[in-house]
CSV table of C-alpha atoms and ligand atoms in Angstrom, one decimal:
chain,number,residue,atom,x,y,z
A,179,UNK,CA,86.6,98.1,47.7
A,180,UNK,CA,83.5,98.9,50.0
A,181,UNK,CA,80.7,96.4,49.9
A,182,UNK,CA,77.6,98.0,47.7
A,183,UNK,CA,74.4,97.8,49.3
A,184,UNK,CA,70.9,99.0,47.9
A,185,UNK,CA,68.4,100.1,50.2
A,186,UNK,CA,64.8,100.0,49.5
A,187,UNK,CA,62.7,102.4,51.3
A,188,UNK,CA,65.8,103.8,52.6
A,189,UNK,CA,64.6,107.4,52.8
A,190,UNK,CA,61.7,106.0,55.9
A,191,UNK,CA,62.0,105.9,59.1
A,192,UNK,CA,64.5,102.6,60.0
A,193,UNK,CA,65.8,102.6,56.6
A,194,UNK,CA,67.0,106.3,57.1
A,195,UNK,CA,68.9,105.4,60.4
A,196,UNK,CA,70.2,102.1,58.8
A,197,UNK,CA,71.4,104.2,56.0
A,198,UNK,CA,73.8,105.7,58.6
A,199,UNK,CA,74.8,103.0,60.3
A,200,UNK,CA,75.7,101.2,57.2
A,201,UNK,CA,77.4,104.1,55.8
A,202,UNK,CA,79.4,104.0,59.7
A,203,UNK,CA,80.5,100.7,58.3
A,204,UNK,CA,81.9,101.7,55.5
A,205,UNK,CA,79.2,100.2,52.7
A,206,UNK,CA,78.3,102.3,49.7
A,207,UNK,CA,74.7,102.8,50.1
A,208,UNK,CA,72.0,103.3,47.1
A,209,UNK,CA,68.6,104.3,48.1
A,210,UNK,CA,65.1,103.5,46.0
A,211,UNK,CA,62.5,105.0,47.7
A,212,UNK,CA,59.0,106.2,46.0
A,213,UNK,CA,58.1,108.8,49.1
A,214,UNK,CA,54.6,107.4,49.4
A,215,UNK,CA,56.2,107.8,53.1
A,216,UNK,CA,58.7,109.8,53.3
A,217,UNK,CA,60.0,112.9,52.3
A,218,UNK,CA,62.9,113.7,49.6
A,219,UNK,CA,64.1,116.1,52.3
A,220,UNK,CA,65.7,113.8,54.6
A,221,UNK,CA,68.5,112.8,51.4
A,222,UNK,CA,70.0,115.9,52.4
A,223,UNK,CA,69.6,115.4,56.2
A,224,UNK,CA,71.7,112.0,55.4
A,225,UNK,CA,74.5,113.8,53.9
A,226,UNK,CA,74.9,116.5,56.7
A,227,UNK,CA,75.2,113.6,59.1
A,228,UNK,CA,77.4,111.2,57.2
A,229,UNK,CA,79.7,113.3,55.5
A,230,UNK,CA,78.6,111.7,52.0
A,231,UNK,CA,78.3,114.5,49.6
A,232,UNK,CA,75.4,113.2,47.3
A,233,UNK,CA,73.0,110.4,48.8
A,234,UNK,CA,72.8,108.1,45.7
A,235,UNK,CA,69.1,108.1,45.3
A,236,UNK,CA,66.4,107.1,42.6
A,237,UNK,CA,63.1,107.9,42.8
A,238,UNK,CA,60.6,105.0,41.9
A,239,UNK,CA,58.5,102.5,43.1
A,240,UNK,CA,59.5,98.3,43.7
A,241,UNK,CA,56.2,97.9,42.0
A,242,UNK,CA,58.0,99.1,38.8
A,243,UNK,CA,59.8,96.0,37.3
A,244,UNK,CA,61.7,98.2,34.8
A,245,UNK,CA,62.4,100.7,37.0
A,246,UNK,CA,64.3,98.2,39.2
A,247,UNK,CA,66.4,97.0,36.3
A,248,UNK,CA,67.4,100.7,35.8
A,249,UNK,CA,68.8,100.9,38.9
A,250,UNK,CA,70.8,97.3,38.9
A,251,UNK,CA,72.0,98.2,35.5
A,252,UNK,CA,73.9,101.4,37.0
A,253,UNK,CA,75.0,99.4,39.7
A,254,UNK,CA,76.7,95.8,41.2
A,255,UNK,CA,75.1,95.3,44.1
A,256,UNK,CA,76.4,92.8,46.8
A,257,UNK,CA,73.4,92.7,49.0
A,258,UNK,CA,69.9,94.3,48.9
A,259,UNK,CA,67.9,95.2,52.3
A,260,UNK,CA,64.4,95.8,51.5
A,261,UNK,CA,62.0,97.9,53.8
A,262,UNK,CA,59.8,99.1,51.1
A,263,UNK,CA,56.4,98.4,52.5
A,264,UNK,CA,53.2,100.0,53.6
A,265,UNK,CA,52.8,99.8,57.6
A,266,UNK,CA,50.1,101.3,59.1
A,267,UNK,CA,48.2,98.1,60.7
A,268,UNK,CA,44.6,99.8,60.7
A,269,UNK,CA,45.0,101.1,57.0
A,270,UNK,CA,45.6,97.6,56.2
A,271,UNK,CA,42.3,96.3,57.2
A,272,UNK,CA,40.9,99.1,54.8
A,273,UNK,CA,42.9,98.3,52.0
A,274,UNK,CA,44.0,94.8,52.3
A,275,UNK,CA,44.9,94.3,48.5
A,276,UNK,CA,46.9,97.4,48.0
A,277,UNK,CA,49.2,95.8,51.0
A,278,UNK,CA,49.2,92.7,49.0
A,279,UNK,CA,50.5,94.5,46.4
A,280,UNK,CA,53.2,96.4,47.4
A,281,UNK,CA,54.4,94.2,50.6
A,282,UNK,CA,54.6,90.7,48.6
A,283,UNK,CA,54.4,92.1,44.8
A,284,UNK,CA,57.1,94.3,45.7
A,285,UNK,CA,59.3,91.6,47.2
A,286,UNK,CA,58.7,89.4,44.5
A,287,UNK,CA,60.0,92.0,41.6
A,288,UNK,CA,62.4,92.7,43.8
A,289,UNK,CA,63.7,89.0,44.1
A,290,UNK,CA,63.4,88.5,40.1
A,291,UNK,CA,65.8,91.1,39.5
A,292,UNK,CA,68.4,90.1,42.0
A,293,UNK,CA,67.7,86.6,41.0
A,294,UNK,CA,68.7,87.7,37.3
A,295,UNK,CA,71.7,89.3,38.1
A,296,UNK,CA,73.3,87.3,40.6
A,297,UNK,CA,72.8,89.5,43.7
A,298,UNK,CA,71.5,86.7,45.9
A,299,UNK,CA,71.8,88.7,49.6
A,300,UNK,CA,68.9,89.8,50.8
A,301,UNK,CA,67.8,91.3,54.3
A,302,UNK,CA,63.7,91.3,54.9
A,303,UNK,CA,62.4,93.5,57.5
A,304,UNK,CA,59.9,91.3,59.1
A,305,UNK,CA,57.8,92.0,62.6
A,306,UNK,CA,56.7,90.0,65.3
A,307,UNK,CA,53.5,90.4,64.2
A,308,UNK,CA,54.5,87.0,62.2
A,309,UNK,CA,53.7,85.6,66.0
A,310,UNK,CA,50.3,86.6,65.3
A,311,UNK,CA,48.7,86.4,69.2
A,312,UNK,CA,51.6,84.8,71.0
A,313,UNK,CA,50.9,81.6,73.3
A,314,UNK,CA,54.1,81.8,75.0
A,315,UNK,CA,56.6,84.9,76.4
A,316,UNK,CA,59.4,85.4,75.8
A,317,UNK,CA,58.7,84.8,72.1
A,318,UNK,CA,60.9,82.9,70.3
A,319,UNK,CA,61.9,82.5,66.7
A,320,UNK,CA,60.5,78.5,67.0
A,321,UNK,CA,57.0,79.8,68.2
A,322,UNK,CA,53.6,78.8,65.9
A,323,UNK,CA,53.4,82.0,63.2
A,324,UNK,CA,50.2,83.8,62.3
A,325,UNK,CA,48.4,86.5,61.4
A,326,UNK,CA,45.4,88.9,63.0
A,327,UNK,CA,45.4,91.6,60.1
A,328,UNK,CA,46.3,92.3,56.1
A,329,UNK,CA,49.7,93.9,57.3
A,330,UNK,CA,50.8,90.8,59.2
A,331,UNK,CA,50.0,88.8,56.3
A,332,UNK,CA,51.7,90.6,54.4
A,333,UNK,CA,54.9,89.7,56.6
A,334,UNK,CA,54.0,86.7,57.0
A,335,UNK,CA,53.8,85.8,53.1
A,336,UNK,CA,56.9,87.6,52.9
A,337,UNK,CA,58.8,85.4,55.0
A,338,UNK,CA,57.3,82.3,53.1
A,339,UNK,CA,58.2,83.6,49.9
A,340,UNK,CA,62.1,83.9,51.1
A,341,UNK,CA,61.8,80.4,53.0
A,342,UNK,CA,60.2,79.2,49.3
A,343,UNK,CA,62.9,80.9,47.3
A,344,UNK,CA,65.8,79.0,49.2
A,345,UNK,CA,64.6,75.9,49.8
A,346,UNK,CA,64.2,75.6,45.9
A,347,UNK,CA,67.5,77.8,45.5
A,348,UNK,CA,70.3,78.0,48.5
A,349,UNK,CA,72.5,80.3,46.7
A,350,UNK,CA,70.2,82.7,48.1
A,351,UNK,CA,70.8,84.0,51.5
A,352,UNK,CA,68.4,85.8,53.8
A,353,UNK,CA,68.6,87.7,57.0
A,354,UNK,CA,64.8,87.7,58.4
A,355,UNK,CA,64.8,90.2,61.1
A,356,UNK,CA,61.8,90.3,63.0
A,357,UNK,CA,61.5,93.9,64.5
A,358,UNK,CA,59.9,94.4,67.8
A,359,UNK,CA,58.7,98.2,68.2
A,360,UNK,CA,61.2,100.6,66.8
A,361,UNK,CA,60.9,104.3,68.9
A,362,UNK,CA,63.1,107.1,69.3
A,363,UNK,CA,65.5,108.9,66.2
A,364,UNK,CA,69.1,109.9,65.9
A,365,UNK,CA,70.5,111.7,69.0
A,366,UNK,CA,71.3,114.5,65.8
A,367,UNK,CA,67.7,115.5,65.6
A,368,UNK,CA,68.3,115.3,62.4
A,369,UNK,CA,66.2,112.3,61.4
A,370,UNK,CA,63.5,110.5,63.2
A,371,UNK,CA,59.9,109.2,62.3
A,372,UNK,CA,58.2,111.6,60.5
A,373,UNK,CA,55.0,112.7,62.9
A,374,UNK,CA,52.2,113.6,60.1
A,375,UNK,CA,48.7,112.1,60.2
A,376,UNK,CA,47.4,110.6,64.2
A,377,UNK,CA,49.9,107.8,64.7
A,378,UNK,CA,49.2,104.2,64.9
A,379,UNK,CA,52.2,103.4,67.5
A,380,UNK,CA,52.4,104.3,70.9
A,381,UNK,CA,55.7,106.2,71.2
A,382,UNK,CA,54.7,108.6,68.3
A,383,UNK,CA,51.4,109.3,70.2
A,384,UNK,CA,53.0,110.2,73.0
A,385,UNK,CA,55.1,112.2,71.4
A,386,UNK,CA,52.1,114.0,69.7
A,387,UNK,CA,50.6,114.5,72.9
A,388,UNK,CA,53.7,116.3,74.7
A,389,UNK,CA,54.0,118.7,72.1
A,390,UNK,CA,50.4,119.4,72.2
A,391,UNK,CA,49.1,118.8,69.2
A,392,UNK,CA,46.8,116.2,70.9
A,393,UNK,CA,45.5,116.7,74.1
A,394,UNK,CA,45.8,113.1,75.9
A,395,UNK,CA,46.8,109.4,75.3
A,396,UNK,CA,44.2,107.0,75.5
A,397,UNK,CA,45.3,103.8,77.8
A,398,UNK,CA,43.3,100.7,75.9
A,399,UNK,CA,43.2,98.5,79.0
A,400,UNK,CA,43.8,98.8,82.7
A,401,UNK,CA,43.1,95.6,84.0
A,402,UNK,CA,45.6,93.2,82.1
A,403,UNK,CA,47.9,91.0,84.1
A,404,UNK,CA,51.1,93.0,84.2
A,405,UNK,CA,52.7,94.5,87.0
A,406,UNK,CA,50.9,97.9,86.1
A,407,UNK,CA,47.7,96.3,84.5
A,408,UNK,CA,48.5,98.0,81.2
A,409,UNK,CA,49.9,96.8,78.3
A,410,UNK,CA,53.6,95.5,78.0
A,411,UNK,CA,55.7,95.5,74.5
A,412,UNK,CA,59.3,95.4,73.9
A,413,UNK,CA,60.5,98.4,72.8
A,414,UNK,CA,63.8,99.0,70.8
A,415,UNK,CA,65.9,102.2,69.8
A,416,UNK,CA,65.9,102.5,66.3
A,417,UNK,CA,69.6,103.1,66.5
A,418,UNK,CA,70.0,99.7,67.9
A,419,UNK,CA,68.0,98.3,65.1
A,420,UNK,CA,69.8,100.0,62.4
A,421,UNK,CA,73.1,98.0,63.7
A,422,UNK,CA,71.4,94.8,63.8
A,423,UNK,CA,70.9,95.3,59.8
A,424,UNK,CA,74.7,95.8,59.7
A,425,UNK,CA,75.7,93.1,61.5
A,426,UNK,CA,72.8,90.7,59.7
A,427,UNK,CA,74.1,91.9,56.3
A,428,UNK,CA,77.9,91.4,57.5
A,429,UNK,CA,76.4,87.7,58.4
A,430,UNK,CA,75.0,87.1,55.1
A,431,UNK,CA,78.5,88.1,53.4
A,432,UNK,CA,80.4,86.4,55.5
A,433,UNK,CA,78.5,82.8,55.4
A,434,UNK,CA,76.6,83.1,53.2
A,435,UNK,CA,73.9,81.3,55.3
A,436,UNK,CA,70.3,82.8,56.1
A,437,UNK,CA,69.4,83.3,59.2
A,438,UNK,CA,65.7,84.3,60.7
A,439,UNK,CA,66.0,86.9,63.9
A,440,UNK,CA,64.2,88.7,66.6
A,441,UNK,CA,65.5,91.8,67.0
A,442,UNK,CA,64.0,93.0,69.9
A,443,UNK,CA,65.7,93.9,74.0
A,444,UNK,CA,63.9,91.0,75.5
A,445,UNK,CA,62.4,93.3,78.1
A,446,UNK,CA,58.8,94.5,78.5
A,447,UNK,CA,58.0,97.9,79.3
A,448,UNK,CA,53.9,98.7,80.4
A,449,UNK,CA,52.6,101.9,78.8
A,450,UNK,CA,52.7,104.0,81.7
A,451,UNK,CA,56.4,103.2,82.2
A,452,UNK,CA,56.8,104.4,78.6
A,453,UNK,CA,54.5,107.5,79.2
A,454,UNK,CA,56.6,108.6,82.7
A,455,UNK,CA,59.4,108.2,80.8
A,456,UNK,CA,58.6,110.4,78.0
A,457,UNK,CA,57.2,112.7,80.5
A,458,UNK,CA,60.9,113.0,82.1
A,459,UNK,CA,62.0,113.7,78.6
A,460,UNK,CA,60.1,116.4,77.9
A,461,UNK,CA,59.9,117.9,81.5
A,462,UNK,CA,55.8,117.5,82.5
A,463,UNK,CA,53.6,115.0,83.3
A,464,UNK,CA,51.6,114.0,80.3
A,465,UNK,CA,47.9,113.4,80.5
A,466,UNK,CA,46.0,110.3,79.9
A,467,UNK,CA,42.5,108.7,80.2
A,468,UNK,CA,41.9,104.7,80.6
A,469,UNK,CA,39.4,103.3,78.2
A,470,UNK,CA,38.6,99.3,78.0
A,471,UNK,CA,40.9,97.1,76.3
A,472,UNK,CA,40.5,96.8,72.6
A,473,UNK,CA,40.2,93.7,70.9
A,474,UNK,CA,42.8,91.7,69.7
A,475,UNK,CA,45.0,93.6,71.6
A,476,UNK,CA,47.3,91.5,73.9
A,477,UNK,CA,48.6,91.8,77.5
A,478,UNK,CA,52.2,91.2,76.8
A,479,UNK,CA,54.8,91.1,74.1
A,480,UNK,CA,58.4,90.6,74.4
A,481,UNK,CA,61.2,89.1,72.4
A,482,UNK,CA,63.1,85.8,73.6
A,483,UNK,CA,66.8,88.3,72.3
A,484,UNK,CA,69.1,85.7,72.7
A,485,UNK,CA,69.2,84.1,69.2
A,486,UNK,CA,70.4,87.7,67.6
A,487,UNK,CA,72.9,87.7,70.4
A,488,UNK,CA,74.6,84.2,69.4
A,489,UNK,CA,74.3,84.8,65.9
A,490,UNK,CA,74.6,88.2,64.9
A,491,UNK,CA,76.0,89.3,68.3
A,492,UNK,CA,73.4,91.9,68.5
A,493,UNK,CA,72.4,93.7,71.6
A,494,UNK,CA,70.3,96.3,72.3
A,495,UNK,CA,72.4,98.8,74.3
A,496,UNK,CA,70.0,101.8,74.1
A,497,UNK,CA,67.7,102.1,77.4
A,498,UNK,CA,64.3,103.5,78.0
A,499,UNK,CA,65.3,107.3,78.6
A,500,UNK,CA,67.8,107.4,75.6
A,501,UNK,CA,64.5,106.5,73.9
A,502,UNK,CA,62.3,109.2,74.8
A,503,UNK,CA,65.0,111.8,75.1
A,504,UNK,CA,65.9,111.4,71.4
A,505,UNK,CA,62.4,111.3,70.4
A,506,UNK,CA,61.9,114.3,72.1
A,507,UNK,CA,64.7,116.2,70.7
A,508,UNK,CA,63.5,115.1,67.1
A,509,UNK,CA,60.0,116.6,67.6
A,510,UNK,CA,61.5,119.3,69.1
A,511,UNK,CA,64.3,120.3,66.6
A,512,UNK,CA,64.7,118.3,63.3
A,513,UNK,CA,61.1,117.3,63.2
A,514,UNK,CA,59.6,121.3,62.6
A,515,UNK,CA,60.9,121.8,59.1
A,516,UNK,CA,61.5,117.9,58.1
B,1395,NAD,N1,58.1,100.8,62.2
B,1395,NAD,C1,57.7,99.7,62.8
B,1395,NAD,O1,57.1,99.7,63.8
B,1395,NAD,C2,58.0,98.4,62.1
B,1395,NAD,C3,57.9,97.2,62.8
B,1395,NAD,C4,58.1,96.0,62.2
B,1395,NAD,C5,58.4,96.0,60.8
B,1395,NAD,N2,58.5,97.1,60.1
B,1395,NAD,C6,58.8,97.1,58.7
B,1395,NAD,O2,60.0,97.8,58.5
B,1395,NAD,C7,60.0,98.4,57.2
B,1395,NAD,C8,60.3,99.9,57.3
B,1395,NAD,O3,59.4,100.5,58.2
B,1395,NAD,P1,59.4,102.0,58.6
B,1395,NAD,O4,58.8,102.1,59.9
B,1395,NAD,O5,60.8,102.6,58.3
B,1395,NAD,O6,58.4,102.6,57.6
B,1395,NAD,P2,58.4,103.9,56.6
B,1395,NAD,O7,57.0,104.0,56.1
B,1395,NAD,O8,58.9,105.0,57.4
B,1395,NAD,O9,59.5,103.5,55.5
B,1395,NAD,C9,59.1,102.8,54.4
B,1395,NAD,C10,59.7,103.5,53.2
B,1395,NAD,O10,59.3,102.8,52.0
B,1395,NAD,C11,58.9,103.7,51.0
B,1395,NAD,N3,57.9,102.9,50.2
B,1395,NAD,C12,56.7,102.5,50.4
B,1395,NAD,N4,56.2,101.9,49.3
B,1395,NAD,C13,57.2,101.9,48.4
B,1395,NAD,C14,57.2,101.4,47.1
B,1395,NAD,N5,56.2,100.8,46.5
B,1395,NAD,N6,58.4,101.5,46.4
B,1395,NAD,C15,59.5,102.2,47.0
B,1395,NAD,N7,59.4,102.7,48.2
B,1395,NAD,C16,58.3,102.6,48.9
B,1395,NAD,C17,58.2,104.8,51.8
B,1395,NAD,O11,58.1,106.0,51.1
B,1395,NAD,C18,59.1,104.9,53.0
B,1395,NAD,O12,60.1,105.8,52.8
B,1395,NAD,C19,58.7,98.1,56.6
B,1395,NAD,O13,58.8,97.0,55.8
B,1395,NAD,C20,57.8,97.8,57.8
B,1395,NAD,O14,56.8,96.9,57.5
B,1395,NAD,C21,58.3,98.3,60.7
């Protein structure tokens, strides 16, 4: 019998890809998704591209205790991976307590209903902004945490909530999977990160900018020390990430041990790297400006990858231009009428 896995946030950007890969794998997939961020539309999308005839679905909020019992009442569960959440770093500093709510209230309802009905598999999409500003590159999983906004806090919280929970508990198991920066979509078209409001993230940006709904991409900082003086992250195709939540969840069933992860390529890539790349994509050379640095922004950020390899035996596979290409072809074609 296939494994049943629920999926919060599972109509959003990484849980929409995971969705596929996990159906790839042979799980039964349920989705609980409130849209706050997303749209219904893309339940559909996920059937054309997996075959599955009806996405099981409920629409509701993890804020919404009884709600959540609903759904584990019409289901047995074996594992539960949880990207509910609100995102958007700058919002955060705005609204600090609705992040609160829904990032570690949501986890917490979420963890009492498992708890009560034996489901004790859980994997937590974390971020390395748990590193908060990093001393050291490449980061590893060992490295001091912190926090510089609400979001990360949030994150942050989350993880001590789970460390909490199974220290006190070790029937629970959790797969803490720290995500680098997720770009690109399906090489369908079909799904990808939806492109409404001015995005926070640099890939999006871009993205907006060679379709020409904005008319350049500010650099913040030209003068850091990196081979191109801009700014270095470590980007990683959101395919590749939707397979490390497969092989994280196929860890958690197997052993039944926890496990805390970077999922990241371990290789930096400088903003104008990314922008020449996404200007190959989409066939011109896309216009920028250089403005100072912005504070509490850092030079550098890259993932030390080699704990998800030994573990999980995770590796990132997808390079730079299968990035921007498949970005592109989203904005391009699945994106319009998403
Ligand atoms: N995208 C990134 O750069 C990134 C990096 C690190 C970590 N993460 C984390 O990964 C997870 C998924 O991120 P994403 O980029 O796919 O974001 P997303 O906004 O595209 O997906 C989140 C989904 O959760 C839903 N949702 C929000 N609040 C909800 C609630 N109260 N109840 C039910 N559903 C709710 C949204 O409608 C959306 O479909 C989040 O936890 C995020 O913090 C994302």
């Amino acid at each position: 019998m296939a494994r049943s896995v629920l999926l919060t946030g599972g109509a959003g950007y990484i849980g929409s890809h995971t969705y596929v890969a996990l159906i790839e794998a042979g799980y039964h997939v349920v989705i609980i998704d409130d849209f706050s961020n997303s749209k219904a539309s893309v339940l559909s999308r996920l059937s054309q591209l997996t075959g599955v005839n009806r996405v099981s679905s409920y629409e509701g909020s993890v804020l919404d205790p009884a709600f959540l019992d609903q759904v584990f009442d019409a289901h047995d569960f074996d594992a539960v991976v949880h990207f509910a959440a609100k995102k958007a770093v700058g919002e955060s500093t705005e609204i600090p307590l609705e992040y609160i709510e829904v990032n570690c209230s949501g986890l917490l309802n979420l963890l009492k209903v498992m708890k009560g009905r034996g489901v004790r598999r859980l994997v937590f999409s974390s971020s390395a902004t748990v590193y908060g500003e990093p001393e050291e590159l490449p980061i590893h999983e060992d490295a001091p945490r912190g926090y510089t906004n609400p979001y990360g806090f949030t994150k942050l919280m989350g993880e001590q909530i789970l460390e909490q929970a199974a220290a006190a508990d070790p029937a629970w198991a959790f797969g803490i999977l720290r995500y680098f920066n997720p770009v690109g979509a399906h090489p369908s078209g079909l799904i990808g990160e939806d492109p409404s409001d001015i995005p926070n993230n640099l890939m999006p940006y871009i993205a907006k900018v060679a379709a020409g709904d904005l008319p350049h991409l500010g650099v913040f900082g030209s003068d850091y020390d990196t081979p191109d003086g801009t700014g270095v992250r470590d980007y990683i195709h959101v395919c590749d990430l939707a397979e490390g939540h497969v092989q994280s969840l196929s860890k958690l069933i197997e052993t039944d041990d926890g496990h805390t992860v970077n999922l990241g390529t371990g290789n930096g890539l400088s903003v104008l790297e990314m922008l020449a790349a996404y200007g190959r994509a989409c066939g011109r050379d896309l216009p920028y400006e250089m403005k100072p640095r912005r504070p509490g922004d850092v030079a550098a950020c890259y993932a030390e990858a080699s704990r998800a390899r030994a573990l999980l035996g995770f590796e990132a596979t997808r390079g730079l231009d299968d990035m921007c290409a498949s970005s592109w072809h989203w904005i391009t074609t699945g994106s319009k009428d998403a």
